[in-house]
Coordinates of C-alpha atoms in Angstrom, one line a residue:
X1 CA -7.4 -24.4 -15.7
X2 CA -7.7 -25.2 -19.5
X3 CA -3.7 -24.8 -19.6
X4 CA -3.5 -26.8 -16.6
X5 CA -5.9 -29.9 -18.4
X6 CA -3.1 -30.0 -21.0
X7 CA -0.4 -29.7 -19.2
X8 CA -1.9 -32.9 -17.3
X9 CA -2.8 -34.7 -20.8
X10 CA 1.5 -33.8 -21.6
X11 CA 2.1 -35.8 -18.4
X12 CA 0.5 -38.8 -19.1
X13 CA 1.8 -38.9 -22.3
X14 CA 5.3 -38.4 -21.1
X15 CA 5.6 -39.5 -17.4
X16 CA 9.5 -39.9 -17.5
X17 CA 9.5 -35.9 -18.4
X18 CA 9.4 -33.2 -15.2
X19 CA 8.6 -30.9 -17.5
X20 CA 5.0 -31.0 -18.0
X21 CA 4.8 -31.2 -14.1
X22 CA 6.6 -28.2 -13.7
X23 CA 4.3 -26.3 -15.9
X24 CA 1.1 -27.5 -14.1
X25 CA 3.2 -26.6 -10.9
X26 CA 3.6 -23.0 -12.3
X27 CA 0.1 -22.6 -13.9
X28 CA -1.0 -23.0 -9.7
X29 CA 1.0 -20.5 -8.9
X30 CA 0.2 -18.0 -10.9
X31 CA -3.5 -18.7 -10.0
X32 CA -2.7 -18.6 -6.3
X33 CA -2.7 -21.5 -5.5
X34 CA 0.1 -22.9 -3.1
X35 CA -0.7 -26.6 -2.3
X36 CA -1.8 -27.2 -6.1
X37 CA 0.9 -26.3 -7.2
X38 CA 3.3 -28.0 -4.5
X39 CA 1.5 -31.1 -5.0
X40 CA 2.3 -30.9 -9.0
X41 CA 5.9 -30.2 -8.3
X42 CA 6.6 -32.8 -5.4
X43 CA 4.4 -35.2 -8.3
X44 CA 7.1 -33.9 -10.6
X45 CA 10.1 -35.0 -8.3
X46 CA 9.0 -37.9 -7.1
X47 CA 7.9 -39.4 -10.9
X48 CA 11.2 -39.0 -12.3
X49 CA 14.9 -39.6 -12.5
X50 CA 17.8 -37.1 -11.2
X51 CA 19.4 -36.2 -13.3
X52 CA 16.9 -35.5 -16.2
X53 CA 16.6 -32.7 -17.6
X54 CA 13.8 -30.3 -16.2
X55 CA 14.1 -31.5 -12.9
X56 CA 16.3 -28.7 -12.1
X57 CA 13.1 -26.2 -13.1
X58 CA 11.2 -27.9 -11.1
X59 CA 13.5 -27.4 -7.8
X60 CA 14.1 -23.9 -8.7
X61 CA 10.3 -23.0 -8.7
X62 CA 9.4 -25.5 -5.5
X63 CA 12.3 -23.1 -3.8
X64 CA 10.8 -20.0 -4.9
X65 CA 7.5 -21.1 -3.8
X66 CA 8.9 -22.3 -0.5
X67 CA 10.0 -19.0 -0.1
X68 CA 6.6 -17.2 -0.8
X69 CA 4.9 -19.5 1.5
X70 CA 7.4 -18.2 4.5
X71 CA 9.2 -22.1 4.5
X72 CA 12.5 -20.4 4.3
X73 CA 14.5 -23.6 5.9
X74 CA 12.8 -26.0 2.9
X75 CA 13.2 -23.3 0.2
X76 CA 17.0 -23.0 1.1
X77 CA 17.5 -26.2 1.4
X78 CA 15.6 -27.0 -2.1
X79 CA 17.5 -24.3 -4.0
X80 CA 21.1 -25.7 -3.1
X81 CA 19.7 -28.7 -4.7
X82 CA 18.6 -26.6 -7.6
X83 CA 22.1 -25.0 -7.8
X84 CA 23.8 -28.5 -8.4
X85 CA 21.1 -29.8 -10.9
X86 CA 20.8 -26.8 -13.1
X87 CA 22.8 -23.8 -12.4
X88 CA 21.3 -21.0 -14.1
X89 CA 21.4 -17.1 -13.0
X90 CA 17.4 -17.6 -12.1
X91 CA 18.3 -20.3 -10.2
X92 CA 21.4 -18.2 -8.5
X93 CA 19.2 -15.5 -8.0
X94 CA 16.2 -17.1 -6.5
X95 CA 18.6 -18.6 -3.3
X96 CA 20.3 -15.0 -3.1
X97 CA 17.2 -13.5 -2.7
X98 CA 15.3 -16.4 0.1
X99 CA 19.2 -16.0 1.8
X100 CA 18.5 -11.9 1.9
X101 CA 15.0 -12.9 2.9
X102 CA 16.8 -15.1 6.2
X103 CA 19.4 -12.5 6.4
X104 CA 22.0 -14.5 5.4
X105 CA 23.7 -11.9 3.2
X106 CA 27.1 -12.9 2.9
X107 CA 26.2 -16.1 1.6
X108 CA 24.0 -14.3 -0.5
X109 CA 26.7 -12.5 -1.7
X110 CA 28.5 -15.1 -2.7
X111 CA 25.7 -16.8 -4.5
X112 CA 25.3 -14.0 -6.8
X113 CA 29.2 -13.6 -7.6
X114 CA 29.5 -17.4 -8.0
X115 CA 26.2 -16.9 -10.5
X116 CA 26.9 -14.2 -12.8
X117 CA 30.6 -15.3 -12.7
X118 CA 28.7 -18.5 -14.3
X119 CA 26.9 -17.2 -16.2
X120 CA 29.2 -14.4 -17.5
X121 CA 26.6 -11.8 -16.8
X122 CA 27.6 -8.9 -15.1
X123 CA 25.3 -6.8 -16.4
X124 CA 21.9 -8.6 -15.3
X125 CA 20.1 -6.0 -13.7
X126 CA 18.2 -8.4 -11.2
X127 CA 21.5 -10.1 -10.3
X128 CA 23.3 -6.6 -9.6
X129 CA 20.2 -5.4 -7.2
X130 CA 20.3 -8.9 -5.3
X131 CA 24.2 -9.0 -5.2
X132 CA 24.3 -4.8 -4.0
X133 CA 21.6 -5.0 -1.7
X134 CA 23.8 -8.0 -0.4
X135 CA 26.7 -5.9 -0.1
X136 CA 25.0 -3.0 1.6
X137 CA 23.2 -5.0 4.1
X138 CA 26.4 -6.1 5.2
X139 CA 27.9 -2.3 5.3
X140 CA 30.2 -2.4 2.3
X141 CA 28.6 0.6 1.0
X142 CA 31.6 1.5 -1.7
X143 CA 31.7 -2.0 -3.0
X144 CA 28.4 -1.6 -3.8
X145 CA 28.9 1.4 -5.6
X146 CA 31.4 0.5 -7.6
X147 CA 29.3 -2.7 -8.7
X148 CA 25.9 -0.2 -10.1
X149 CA 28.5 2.2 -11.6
X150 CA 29.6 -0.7 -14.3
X151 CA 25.9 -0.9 -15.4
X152 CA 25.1 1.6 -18.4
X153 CA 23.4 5.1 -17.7
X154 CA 19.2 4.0 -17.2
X155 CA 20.1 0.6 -16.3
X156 CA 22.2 1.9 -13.5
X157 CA 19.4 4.4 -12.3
X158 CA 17.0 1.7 -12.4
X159 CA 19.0 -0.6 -10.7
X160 CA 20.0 1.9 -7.8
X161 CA 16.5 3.1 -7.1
X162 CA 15.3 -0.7 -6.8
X163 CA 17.7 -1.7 -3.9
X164 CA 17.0 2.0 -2.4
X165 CA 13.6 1.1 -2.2
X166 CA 14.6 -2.2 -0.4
X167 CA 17.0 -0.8 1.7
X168 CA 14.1 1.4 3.1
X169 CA 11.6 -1.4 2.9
X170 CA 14.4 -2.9 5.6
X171 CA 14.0 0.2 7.8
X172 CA 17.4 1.3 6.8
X173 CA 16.5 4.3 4.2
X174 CA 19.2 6.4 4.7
X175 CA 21.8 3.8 3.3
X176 CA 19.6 3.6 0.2
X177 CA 18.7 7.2 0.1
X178 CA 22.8 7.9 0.4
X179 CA 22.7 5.2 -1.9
X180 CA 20.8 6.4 -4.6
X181 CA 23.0 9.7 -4.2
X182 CA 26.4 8.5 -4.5
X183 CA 25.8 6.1 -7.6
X184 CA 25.2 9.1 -10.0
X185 CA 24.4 12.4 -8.1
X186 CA 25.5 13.9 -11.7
X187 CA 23.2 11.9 -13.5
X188 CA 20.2 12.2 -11.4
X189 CA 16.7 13.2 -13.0
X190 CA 13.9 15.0 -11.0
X191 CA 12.1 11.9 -10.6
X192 CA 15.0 10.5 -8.7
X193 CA 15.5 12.8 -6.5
X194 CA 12.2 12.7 -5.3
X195 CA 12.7 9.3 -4.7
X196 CA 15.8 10.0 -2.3
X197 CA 13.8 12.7 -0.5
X198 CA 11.0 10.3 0.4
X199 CA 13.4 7.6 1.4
X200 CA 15.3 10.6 3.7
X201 CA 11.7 11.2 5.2
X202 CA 11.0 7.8 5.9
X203 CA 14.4 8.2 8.5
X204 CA 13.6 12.0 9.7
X205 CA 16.4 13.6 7.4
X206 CA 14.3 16.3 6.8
X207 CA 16.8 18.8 6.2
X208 CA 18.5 16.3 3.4
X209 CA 14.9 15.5 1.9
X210 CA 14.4 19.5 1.9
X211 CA 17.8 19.8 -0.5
X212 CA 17.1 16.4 -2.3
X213 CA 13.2 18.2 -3.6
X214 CA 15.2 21.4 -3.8
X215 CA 17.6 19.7 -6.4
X216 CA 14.6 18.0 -8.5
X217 CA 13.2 21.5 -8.6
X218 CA 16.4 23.3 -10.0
X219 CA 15.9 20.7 -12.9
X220 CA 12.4 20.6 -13.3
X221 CA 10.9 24.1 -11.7
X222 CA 7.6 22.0 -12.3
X223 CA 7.8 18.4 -11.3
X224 CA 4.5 18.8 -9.7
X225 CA 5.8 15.7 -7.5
X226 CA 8.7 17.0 -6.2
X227 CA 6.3 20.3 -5.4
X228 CA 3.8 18.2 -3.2
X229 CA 6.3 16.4 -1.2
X230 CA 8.2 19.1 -0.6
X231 CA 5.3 21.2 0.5
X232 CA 4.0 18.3 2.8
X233 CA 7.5 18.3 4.4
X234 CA 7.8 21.5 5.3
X235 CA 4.3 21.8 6.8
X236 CA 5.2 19.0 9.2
X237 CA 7.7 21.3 10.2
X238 CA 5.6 23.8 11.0
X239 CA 6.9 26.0 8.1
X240 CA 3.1 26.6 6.9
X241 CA 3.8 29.9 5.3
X242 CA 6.3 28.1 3.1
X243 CA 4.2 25.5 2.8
X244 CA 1.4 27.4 1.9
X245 CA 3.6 28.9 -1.2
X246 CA 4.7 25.6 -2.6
X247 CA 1.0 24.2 -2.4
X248 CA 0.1 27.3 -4.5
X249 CA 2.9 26.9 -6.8
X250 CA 1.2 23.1 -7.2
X251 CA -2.6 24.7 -8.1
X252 CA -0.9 26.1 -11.4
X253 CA 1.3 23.3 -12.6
X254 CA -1.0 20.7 -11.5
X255 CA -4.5 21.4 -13.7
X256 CA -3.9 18.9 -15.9
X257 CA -3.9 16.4 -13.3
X258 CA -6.8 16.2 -11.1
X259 CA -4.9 13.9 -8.0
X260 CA -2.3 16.3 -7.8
X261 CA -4.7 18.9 -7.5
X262 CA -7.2 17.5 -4.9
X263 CA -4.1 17.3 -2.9
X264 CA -2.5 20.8 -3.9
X265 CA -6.0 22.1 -2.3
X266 CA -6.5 20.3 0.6
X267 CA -2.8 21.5 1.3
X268 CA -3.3 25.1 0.7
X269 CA -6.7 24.8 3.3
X270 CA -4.3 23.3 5.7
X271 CA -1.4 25.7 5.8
X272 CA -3.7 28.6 5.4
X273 CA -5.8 27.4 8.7
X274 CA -2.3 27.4 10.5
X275 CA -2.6 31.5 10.0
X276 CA -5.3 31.8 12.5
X277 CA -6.0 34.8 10.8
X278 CA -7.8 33.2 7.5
X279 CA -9.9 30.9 8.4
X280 CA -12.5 31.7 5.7
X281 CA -10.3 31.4 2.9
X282 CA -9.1 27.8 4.3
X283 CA -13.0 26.2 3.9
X284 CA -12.9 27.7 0.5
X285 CA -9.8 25.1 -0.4
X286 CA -10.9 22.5 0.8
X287 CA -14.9 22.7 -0.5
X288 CA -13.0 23.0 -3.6
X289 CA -10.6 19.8 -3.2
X290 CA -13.3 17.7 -1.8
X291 CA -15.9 18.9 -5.0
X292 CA -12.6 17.9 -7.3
X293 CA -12.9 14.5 -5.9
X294 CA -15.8 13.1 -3.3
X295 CA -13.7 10.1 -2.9
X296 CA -11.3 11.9 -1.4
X297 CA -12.5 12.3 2.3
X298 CA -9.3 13.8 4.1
X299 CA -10.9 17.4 2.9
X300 CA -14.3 16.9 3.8
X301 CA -13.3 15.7 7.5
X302 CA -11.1 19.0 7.6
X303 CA -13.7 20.9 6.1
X304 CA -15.9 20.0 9.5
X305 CA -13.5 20.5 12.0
X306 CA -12.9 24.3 10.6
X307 CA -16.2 25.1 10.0
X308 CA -16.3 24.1 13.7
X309 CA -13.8 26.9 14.7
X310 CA -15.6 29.5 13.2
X311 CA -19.1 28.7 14.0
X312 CA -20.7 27.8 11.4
X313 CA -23.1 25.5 12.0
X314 CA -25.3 25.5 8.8
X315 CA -24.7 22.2 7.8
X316 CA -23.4 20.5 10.9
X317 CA -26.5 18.0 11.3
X318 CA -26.3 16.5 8.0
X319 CA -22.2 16.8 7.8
X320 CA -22.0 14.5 11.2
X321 CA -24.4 12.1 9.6
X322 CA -22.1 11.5 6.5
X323 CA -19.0 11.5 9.0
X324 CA -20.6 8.5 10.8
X325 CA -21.3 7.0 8.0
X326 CA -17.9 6.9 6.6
X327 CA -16.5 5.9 10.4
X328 CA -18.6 3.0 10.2
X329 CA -17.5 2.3 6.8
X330 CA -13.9 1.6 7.5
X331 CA -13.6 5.5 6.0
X332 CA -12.0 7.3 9.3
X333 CA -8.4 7.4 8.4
X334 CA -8.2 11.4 7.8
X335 CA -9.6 12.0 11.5
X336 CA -7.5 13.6 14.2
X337 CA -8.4 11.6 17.3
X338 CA -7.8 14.5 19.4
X339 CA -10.5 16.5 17.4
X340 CA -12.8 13.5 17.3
X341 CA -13.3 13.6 21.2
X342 CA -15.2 16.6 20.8
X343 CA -17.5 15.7 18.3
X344 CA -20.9 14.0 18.7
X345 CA -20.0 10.3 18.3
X346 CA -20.4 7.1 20.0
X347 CA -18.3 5.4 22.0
X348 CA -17.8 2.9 18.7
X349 CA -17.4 5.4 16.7
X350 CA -14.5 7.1 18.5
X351 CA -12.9 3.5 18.9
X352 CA -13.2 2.7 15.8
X353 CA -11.5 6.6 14.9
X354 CA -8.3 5.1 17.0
X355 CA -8.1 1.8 15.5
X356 CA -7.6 3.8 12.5
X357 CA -5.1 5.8 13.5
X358 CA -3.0 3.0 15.4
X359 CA -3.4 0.6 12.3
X360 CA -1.2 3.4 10.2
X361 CA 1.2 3.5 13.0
X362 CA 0.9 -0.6 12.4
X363 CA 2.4 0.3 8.9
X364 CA 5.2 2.5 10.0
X365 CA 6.4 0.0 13.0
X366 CA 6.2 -3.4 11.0
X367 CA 10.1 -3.1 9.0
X368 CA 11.2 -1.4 12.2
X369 CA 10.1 -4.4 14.5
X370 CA 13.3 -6.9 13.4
X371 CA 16.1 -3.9 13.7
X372 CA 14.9 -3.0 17.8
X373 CA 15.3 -6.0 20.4
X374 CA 14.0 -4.0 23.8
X375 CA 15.8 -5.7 27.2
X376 CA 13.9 -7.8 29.7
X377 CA 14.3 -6.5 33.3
X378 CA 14.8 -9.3 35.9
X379 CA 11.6 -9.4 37.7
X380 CA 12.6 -12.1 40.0
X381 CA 14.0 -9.6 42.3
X382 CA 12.5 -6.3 43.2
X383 CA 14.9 -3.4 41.5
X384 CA 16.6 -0.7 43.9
X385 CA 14.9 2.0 42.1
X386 CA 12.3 2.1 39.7
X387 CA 13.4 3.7 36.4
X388 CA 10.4 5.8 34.9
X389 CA 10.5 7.6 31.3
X390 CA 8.4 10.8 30.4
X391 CA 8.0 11.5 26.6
X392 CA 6.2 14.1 25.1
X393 CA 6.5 16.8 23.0
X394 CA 4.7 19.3 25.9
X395 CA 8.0 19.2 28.2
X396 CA 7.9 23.0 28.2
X397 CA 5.1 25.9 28.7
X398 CA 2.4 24.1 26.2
X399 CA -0.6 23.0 28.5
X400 CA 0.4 19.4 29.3
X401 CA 3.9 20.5 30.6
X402 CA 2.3 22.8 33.0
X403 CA -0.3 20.2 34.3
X404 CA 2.5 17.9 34.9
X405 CA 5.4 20.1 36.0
X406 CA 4.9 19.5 39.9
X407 CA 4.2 15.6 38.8
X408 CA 8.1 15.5 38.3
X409 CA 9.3 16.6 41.7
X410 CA 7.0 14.6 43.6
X411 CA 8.4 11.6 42.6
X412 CA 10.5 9.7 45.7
X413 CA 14.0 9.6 44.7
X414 CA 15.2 7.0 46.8
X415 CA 12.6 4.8 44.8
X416 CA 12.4 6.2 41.3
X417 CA 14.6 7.5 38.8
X418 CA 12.7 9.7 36.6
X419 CA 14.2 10.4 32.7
X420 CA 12.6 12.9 30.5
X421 CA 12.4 12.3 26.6
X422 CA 11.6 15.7 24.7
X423 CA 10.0 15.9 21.6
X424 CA 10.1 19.4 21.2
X425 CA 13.6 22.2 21.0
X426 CA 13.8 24.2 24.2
X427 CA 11.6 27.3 24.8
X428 CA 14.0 28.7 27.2
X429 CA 10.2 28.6 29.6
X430 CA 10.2 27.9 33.2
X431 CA 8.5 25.3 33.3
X432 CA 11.1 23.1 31.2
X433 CA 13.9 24.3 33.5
X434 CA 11.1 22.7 36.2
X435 CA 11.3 19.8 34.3
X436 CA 14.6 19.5 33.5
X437 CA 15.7 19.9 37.1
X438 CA 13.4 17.6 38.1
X439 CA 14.7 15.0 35.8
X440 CA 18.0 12.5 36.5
X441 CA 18.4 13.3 33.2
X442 CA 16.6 15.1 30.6
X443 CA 17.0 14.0 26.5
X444 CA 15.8 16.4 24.1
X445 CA 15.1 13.7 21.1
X446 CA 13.5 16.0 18.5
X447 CA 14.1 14.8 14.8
X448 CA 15.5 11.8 15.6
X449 CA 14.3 8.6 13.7
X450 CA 11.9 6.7 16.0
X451 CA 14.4 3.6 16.3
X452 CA 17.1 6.0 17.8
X453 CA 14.6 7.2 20.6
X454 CA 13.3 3.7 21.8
X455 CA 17.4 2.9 21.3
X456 CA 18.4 5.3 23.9
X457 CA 15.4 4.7 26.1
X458 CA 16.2 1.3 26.2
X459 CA 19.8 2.0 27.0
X460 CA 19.1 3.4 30.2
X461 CA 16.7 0.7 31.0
X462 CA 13.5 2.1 31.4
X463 CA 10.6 0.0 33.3
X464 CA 7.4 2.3 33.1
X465 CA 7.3 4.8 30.4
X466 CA 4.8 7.5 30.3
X467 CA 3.5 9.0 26.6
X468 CA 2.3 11.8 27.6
X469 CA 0.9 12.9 23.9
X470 CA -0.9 10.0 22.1
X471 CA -2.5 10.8 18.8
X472 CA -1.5 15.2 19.8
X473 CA 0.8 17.5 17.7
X474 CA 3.8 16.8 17.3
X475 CA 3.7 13.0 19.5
X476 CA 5.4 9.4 18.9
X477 CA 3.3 7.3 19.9
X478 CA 5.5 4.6 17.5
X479 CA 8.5 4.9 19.9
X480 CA 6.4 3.5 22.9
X481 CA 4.8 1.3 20.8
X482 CA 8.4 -0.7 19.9
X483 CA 8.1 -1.8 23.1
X484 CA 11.9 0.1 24.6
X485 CA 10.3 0.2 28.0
X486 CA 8.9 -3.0 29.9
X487 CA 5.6 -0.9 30.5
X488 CA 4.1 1.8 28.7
X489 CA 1.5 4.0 29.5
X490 CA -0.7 6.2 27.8
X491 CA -1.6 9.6 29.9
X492 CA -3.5 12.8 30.0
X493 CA -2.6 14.2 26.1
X494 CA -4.9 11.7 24.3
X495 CA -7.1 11.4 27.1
X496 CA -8.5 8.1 25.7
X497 CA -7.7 4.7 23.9
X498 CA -4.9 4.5 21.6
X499 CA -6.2 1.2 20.5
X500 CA -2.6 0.3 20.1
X501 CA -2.2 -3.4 21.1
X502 CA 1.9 -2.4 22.3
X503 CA 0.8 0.4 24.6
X504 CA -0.6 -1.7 27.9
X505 CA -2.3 1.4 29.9
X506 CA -3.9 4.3 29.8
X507 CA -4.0 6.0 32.8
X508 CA -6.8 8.3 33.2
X509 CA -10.1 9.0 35.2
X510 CA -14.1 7.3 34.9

């Protein structure tokens, strides 16, 4: 505020100059605060000449601040106006990136080659990331490769890891993880190749993500990073006995770093549970990641639940208390809803459990949202049939898919046609055959990225479909939640709430 007093002081002093304004414009900004800092800019525009030098400053920052404040049309229009007044690579770069933002990529494109052309500055790093992730957004993956591959060794790493991490931001990971593979596969470090495993995760490429952590460990046999994520992985594979010897390989090259750890522990509990057979050595990991770090609460909630299993009840009073607490302090993230419904908490408490849970799936659906565009049926006239979708990872001899089995061939064909969505390889069991012969058609979907399921749901236009695994193993509830069907329905897996605001039902008894 002292900075923004002189600033103010300049102005009076020289009202025919923008660029006193343009600094109390920026000053705002940096505290925050949009309309101060609109009002000093505007005050800038409107007290001086075109054509005087700073004005083009100010038009450049009012842009960019257009564009932070979501006022895409005004910023565009604002920056091309900036472009003509004072043509600098900032400038340039500023409209290329509020054209990404409005996806608007080949003029963004063209921005940045018209800009660095300019400016004679090929080698900007921030220009190269607008002007690739430009390129790739449009598909010209090789172009874009050729572009980092002029920058020198770091810079090009840098630079390729950057618009990787965008590309994924834009729901498209794969492109930036093949990306960030193609630039300099020989030049890779560890670090890097962590970085295109988690991107390869992000789109269910395990098997790529494996190879990428794989790679970073051939280089670095203890890139405790690299250990961890590659350990996580394979447990959501169901791998755990691999999993359980990567986690272990993390205890001994992660004491020097407490986070890494916590987590190494509360892993090794987790895969060891999966045994069945070792229950007792699973509470001793996680006692000891949770006594590593008490802030870390995803131990302590498993710690619970096992000592649950095995009927030990010696501190169940006072470890209930503590979980309640934490529930109703906005602390219930590491939870398993399914486990929750059998543990003695109120109905607030359990609601608030899955509101938790569906406000991570939040996180995972928001950059999915703008790729997916679901079809509207045409209600004005009632369809010939109804077109119902099952999807579950229980198609098959797991409890669920034997509950539901005789569901399927109940169904009136002349009114419905009934597709089934598996989440879950065949078991060669009786009861999928059921299923599958019940089915018009049956789609086993395992794997696949969440946008490809509601994809192919939507292409056979579904009207009502049916999850039948909520917050269970191995379920996607995220695929009913983008909204491919023009119902969806929550049913007997999670036999409660999803407290997901896209899922309209749940079907169940009082």
């Amino acid at each position: 505020r002292e900075a923004v007093r002189l600033f103010e002081l300049a102005a009076e002093l020289r009202p025919d100059s923008p660029i006193p304004h343009n600094n109390i414009g920026l000053a705002w900004m940096r505290e925050g605060q949009a309309e101060a800092a609109l009002e000093a800019f505007e005050r800038g525009l409107s007290s001086t000449q075109e054509g005087v030098y700073g004005r083009g400053m100010i038009l450049n920052n009012l842009g960019h601040l257009y564009n932070n404040m979501k006022e895409t049309d005004l910023a565009l229009q604002v920056l091309e106006k900036a472009i003509l007044d004072a043509p600098t690579l900032e400038t340039f770069c500023n409209l290329a990136r509020t054209l990404i933002d409005s996806s608007d990529y080949a003029r963004a494109e063209e921005v940045m080659v018209m800009g660095m052309e300019r400016e004679n500055t090929a080698g900007s790093m921030i220009a190269v990331q607008l002007l690739v992730t430009a390129m790739m957004m449009q598909e010209k993956s090789e172009e874009a490769v050729r572009v980092l591959r002029q920058l020198p060794g770091e810079t090009r790493r840098e630079a390729t890891t950057e618009v990787a991490q965008a590309m994924a931001k834009a729901g498209r990971g794969h492109e930036g993880a093949w990306l960030l593979l193609s630039v300099s596969r020989s030049e890779l470090g560890a670090n890097e190749l962590v970085e295109a495993g988690g991107l390869l995760v992000g789109v269910y490429e395990r098997n790529e993500a494996l190879r990428a952590y794989a790679a970073a460990l051939r280089i670095d046999p203890h890139h405790a990073g690299a250990l961890k994520e590659a350990a996580f992985l394979v447990y959501g594979m169901g791998r755990y006995k691999d999993a359980e010897g990567l986690f272990r390989r993390l205890t001994l090259v992660s004491h020097s770093d407490d986070a890494f750890l916590v987590e190494a522990y509360n892993g090794l509990g987790a895969s060891v549970e999966m045994t069945h057979t070792r229950l007792d050595e699973a509470v001793k990991h996680f006692r000891l990641s949770h006594s590593l770090n008490q802030d870390f609460i995803a131990p302590f909630f498993s710690l619970v639940h096992l000592l649950g299993r095995i009927c030990d009840w010696t501190t169940w009073q006072t470890d209930f208390v503590k979980m309640r607490s934490l529930i109703r302090n906005g602390m219930s993230s590491g939870i398993g809803p399914i486990f929750a419904l059998s543990y003695p908490l109120t109905d607030g408490d359990m609601c608030e459990v899955a509101r938790s849970r569906a406000r991570e799936f939040q996180v995972v659906l928001e950059p999915l949202r703008p790729y997916f565009t679901a079809w509207e049926p045409n209600w004005s006239a009632a369809p010939e049939r109804l077109v119902v979708g099952v999807i579950s990872s229980d198609l098959n001899a797991r409890p669920v898919g034997q509950l539901f089995q005789s569901v399927f061939s109940l169904f009136d064909k002349s009114r419905f046609e009934l597709f089934s969505f598996g989440l879950a390889a065949n078991d060669g069991s009786q009861v999928l055959f059921n299923i599958h012969n019940a089915s018009d058609d049956f789609f086993f979907v395992q794997g696949m990225p969440p946008l490809s399921i509601a994809e192919l749901i939507n292409s056979v236009q579904v009207h009502i479909l049916i999850d039948l695994n909520g917050y269970t193993e191995g379920g996607r509830l995220e695929v009913a939640a983008l909204g491919p069907a023009a119902v969806s329905i929550n049913y007997l897996g999670f036999p409660y709430t999803s407290a997901m605001p896209d899922i309209d039902y749940v079907l169940t008894d009082r």
